[in-house]
CSV table of C-alpha atoms in Angstrom, one decimal:
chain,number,residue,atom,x,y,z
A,1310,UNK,CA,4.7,-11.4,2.5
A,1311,UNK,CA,1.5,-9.6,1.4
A,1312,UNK,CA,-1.5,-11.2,2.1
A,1313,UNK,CA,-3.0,-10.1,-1.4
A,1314,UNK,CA,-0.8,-9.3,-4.4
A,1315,UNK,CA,-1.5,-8.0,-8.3
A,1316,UNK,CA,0.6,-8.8,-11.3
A,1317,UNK,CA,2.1,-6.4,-12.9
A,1318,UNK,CA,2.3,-3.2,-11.1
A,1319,UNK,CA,2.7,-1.4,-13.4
A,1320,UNK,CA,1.8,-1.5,-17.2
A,1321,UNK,CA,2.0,0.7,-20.2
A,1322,UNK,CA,0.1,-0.9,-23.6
A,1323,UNK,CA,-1.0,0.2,-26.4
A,1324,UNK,CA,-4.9,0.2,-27.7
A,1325,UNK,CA,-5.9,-3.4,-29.3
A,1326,UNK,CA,-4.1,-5.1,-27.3
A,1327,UNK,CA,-5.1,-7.6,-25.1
A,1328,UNK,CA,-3.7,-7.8,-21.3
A,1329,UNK,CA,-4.1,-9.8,-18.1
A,1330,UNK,CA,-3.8,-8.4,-14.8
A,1331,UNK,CA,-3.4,-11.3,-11.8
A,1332,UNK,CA,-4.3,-11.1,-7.9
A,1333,UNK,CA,-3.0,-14.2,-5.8
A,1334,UNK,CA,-4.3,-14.1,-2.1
A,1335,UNK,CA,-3.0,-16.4,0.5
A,1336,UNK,CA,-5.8,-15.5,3.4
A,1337,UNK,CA,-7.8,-18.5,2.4
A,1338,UNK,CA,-10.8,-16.1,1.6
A,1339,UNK,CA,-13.2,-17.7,-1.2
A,1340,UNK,CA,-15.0,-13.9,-2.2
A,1341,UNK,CA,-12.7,-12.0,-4.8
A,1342,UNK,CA,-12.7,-8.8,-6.3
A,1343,UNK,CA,-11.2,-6.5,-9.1
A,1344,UNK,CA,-12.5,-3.0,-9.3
A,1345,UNK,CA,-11.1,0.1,-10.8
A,1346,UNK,CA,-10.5,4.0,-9.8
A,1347,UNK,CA,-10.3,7.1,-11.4
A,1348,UNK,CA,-9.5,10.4,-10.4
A,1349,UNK,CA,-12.5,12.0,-8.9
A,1350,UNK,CA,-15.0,8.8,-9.7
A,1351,UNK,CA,-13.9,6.6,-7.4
A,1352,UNK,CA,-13.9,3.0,-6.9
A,1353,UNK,CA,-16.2,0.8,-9.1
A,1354,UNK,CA,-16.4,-2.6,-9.3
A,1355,UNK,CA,-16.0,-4.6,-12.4
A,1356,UNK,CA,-16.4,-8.3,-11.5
A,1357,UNK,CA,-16.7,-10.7,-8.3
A,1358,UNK,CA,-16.6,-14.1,-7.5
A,1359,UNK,CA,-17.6,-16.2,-4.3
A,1360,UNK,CA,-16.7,-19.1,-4.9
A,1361,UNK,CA,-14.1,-21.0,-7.8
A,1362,UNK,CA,-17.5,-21.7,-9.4
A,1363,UNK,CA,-19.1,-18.3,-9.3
A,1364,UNK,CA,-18.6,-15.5,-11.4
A,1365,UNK,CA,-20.6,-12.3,-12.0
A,1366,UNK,CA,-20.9,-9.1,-13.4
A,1367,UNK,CA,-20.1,-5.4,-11.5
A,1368,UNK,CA,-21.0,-2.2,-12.2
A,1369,UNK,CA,-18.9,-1.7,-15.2
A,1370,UNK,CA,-18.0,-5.0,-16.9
A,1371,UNK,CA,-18.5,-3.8,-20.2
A,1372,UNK,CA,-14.8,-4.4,-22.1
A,1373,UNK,CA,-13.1,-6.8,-19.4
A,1374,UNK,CA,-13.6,-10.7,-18.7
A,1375,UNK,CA,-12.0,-12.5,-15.7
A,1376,UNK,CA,-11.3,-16.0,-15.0
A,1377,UNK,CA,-11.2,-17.6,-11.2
A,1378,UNK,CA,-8.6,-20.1,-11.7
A,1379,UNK,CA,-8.7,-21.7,-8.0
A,1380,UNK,CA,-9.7,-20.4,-4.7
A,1381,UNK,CA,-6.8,-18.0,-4.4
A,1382,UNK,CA,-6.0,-16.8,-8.3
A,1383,UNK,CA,-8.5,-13.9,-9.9
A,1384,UNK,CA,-7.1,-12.9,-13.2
A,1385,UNK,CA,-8.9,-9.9,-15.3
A,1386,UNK,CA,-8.8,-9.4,-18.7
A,1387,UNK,CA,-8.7,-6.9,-21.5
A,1388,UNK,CA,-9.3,-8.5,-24.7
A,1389,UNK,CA,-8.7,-5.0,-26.4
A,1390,UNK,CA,-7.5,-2.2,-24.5
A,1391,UNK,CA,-8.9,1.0,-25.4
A,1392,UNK,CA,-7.1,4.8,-23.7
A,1393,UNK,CA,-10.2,5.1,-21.5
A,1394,UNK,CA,-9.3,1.6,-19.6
A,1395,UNK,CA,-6.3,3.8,-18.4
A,1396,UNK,CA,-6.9,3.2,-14.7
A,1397,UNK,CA,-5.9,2.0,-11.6
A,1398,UNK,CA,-7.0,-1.7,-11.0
A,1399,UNK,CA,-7.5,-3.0,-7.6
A,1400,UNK,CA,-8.3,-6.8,-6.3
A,1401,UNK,CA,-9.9,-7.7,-2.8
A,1402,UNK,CA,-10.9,-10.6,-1.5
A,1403,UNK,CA,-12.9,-11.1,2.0
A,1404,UNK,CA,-14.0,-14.1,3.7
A,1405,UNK,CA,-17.1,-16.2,5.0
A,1406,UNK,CA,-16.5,-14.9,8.5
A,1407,UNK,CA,-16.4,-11.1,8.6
A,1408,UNK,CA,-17.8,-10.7,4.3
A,1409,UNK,CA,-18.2,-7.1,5.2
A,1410,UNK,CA,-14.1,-6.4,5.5
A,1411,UNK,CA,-12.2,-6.2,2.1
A,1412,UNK,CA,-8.7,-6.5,1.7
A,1413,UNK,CA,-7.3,-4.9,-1.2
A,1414,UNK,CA,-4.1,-5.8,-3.1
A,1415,UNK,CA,-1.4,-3.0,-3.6
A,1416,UNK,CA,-3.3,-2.2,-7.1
A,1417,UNK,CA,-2.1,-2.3,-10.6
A,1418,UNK,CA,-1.4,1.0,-13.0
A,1419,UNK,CA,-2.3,0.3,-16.0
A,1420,UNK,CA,-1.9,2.8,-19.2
A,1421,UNK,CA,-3.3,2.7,-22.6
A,1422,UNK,CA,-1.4,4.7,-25.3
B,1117,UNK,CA,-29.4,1.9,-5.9
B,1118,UNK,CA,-27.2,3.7,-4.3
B,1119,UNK,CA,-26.3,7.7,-4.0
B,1120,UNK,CA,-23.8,8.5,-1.8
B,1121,UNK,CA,-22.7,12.2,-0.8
B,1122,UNK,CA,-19.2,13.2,1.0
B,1123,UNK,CA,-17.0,16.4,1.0
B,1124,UNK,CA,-14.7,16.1,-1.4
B,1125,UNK,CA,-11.6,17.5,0.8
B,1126,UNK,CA,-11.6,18.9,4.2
B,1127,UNK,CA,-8.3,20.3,5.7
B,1128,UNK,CA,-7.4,20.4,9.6
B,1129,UNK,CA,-4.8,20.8,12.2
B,1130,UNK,CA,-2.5,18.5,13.4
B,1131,UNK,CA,-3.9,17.8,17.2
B,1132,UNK,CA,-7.3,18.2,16.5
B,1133,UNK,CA,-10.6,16.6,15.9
B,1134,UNK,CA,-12.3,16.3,12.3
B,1135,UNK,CA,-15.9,15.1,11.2
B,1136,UNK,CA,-16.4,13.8,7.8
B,1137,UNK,CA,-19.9,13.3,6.9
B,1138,UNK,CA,-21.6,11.1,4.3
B,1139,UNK,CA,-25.3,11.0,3.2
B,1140,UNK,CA,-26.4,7.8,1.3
B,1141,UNK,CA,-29.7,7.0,-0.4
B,1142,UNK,CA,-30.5,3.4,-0.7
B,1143,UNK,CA,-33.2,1.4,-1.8
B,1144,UNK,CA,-32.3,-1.5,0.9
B,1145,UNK,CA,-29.8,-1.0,4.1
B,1146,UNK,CA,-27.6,-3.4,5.2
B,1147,UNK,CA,-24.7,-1.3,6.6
B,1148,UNK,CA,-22.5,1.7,6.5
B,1149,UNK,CA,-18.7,1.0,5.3
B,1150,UNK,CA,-16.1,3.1,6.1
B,1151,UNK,CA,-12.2,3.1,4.2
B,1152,UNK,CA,-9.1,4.7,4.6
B,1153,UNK,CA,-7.1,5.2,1.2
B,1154,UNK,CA,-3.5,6.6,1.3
B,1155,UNK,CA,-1.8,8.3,-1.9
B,1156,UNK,CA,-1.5,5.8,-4.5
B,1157,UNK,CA,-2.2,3.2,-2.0
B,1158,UNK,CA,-4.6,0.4,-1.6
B,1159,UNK,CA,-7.8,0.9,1.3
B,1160,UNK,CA,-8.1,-0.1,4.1
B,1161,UNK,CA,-11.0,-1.2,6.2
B,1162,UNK,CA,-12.0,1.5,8.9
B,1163,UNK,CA,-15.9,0.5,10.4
B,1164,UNK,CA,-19.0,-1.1,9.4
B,1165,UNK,CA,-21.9,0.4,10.9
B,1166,UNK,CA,-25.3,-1.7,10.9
B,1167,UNK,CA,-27.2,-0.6,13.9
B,1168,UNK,CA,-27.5,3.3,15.0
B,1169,UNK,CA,-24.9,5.0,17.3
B,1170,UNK,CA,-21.4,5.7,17.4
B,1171,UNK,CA,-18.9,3.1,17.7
B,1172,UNK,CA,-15.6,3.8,18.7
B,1173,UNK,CA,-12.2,2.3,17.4
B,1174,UNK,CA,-9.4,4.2,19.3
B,1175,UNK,CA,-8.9,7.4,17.4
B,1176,UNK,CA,-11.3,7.0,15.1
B,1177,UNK,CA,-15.1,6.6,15.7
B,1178,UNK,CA,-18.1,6.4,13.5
B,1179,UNK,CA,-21.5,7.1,13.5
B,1180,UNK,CA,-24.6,6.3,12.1
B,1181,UNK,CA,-28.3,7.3,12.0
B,1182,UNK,CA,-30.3,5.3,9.4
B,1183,UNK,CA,-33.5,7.2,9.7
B,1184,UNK,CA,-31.8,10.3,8.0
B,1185,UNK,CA,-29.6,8.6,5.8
B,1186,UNK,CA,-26.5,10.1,7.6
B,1187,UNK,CA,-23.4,8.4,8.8
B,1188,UNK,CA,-19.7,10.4,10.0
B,1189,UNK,CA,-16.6,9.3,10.6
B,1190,UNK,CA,-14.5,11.6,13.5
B,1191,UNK,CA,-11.2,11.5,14.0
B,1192,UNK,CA,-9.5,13.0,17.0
B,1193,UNK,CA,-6.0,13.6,18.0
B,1194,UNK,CA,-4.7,14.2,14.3
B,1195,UNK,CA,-2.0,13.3,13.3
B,1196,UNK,CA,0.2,13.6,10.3
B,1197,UNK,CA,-0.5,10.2,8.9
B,1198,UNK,CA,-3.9,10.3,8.7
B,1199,UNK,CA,-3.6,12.8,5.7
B,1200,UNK,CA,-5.9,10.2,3.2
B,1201,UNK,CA,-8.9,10.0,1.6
B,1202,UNK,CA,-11.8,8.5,3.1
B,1203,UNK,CA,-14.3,6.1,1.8
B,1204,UNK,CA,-17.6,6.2,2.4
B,1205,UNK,CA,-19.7,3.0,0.9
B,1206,UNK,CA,-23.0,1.3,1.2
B,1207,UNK,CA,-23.5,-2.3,0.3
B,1208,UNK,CA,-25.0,-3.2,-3.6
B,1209,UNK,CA,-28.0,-5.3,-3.0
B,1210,UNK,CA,-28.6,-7.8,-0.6
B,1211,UNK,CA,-24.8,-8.5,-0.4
B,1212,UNK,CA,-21.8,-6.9,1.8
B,1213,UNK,CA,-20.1,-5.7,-1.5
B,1214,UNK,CA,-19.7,-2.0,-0.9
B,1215,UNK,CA,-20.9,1.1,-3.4
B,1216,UNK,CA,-17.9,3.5,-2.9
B,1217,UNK,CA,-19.0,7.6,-2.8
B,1218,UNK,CA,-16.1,9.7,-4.2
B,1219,UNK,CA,-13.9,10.1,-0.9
B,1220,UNK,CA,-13.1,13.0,1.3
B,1221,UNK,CA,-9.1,14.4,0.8
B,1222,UNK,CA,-8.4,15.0,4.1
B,1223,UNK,CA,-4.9,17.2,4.8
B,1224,UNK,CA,-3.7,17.7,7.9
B,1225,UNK,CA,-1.4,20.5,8.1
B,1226,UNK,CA,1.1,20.8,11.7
């Protein structure tokens, strides 16, 4: 079994709504991660968390909220998709021990009609 | 914060060697990432640099020289699989979260 895994894979909604996008991870790491990438941008980070308790903002946070449910759930949120959230979304998580090495779930495609 | 420069796609031989380079400007330094990203795939970890030098990793090796802002990442023996973009990054802050640069396309052709 993966170590790290998204809900959905894939996704196709339409703008206004709102939509969750889960990452379970079962390496026992307490840092997560959800970041996004776009043709020819990049990856760029949109929230973290260290620990259950901790939660702050990335790069481009503007439009999303996340919730760290327990040490191995990281859910992100769109409370009102808009077309340019079209993207592919991608959690990581990394651990006390080596904090430097990410390991990144399979990713979720998300579209926004 | 961070600037980070790469190739956007290089193109080599199956067999051969290849040197992707990557110049970063950053206001502190705590480390030079490296990642491997396959079509439509998620990365994967490759090399953190902190000190200067090369450090080696079977086929793959990667180097860094912080006075000139300057890292590469040189891969010998090509092979077919290694057709991926690579990530250069630089961590945000004072934390080992990495800024990603745009990635080098890197096709290997036989």
């Amino acid at each position: 079994d993966a170590d790290v895994t998204q809900t959905p894979r894939n996704r196709i909604t339409k703008t206004g709504k709102r939509i969750m996008l889960e990452c379970s991870q079962t390496k026992g790491h307490d840092r997560m991660y959800w970041y996004r990438q776009d043709p020819g941008l990049g990856l760029r980070l949109i929230y973290y968390s260290f620990d259950v308790k901790d939660i702050n903002k990335g790069e481009i946070s503007d439009g999303y909220s996340v919730s760290r449910q327990a040490q191995a759930k990281f859910s992100l949120s769109l409370e009102s998709a808009i077309p340019n959230q079209t993207a592919l979304y991608f959690c990581a998580t990394s651990g006390s021990i080596s904090p430097y090495e990410q390991y990144f779930g399979p990713g979720t495609r998300l579209t926004v009609t | 914060g961070q600037n980070i420069d790469q190739p956007t796609e290089m193109t080599a031989t199956e067999g051969a060697i290849v040197q992707i380079n990557c110049t970063y400007q950053t206001s502190g330094f705590n480390g030079l990432f490296w990642y491997q990203q396959h079509a439509g795939e998620a990365p994967t970890f490759l090399s953190y640099n902190v000190l200067d030098g090369l450090e080696e990793k079977g086929r793959f090796s990667s180097f860094l020289s912080r006075s000139k802002g300057y890292s590469y990442l040189l891969l010998k023996e090509l092979q077919m699989k290694d057709s991926a973009s690579y990530l250069c990054a630089v961590p945000s802050g004072g934390s080992y979260i990495p800024t990603f640069g745009r990635g080098t396309s890197l096709i290997v052709h036989p």
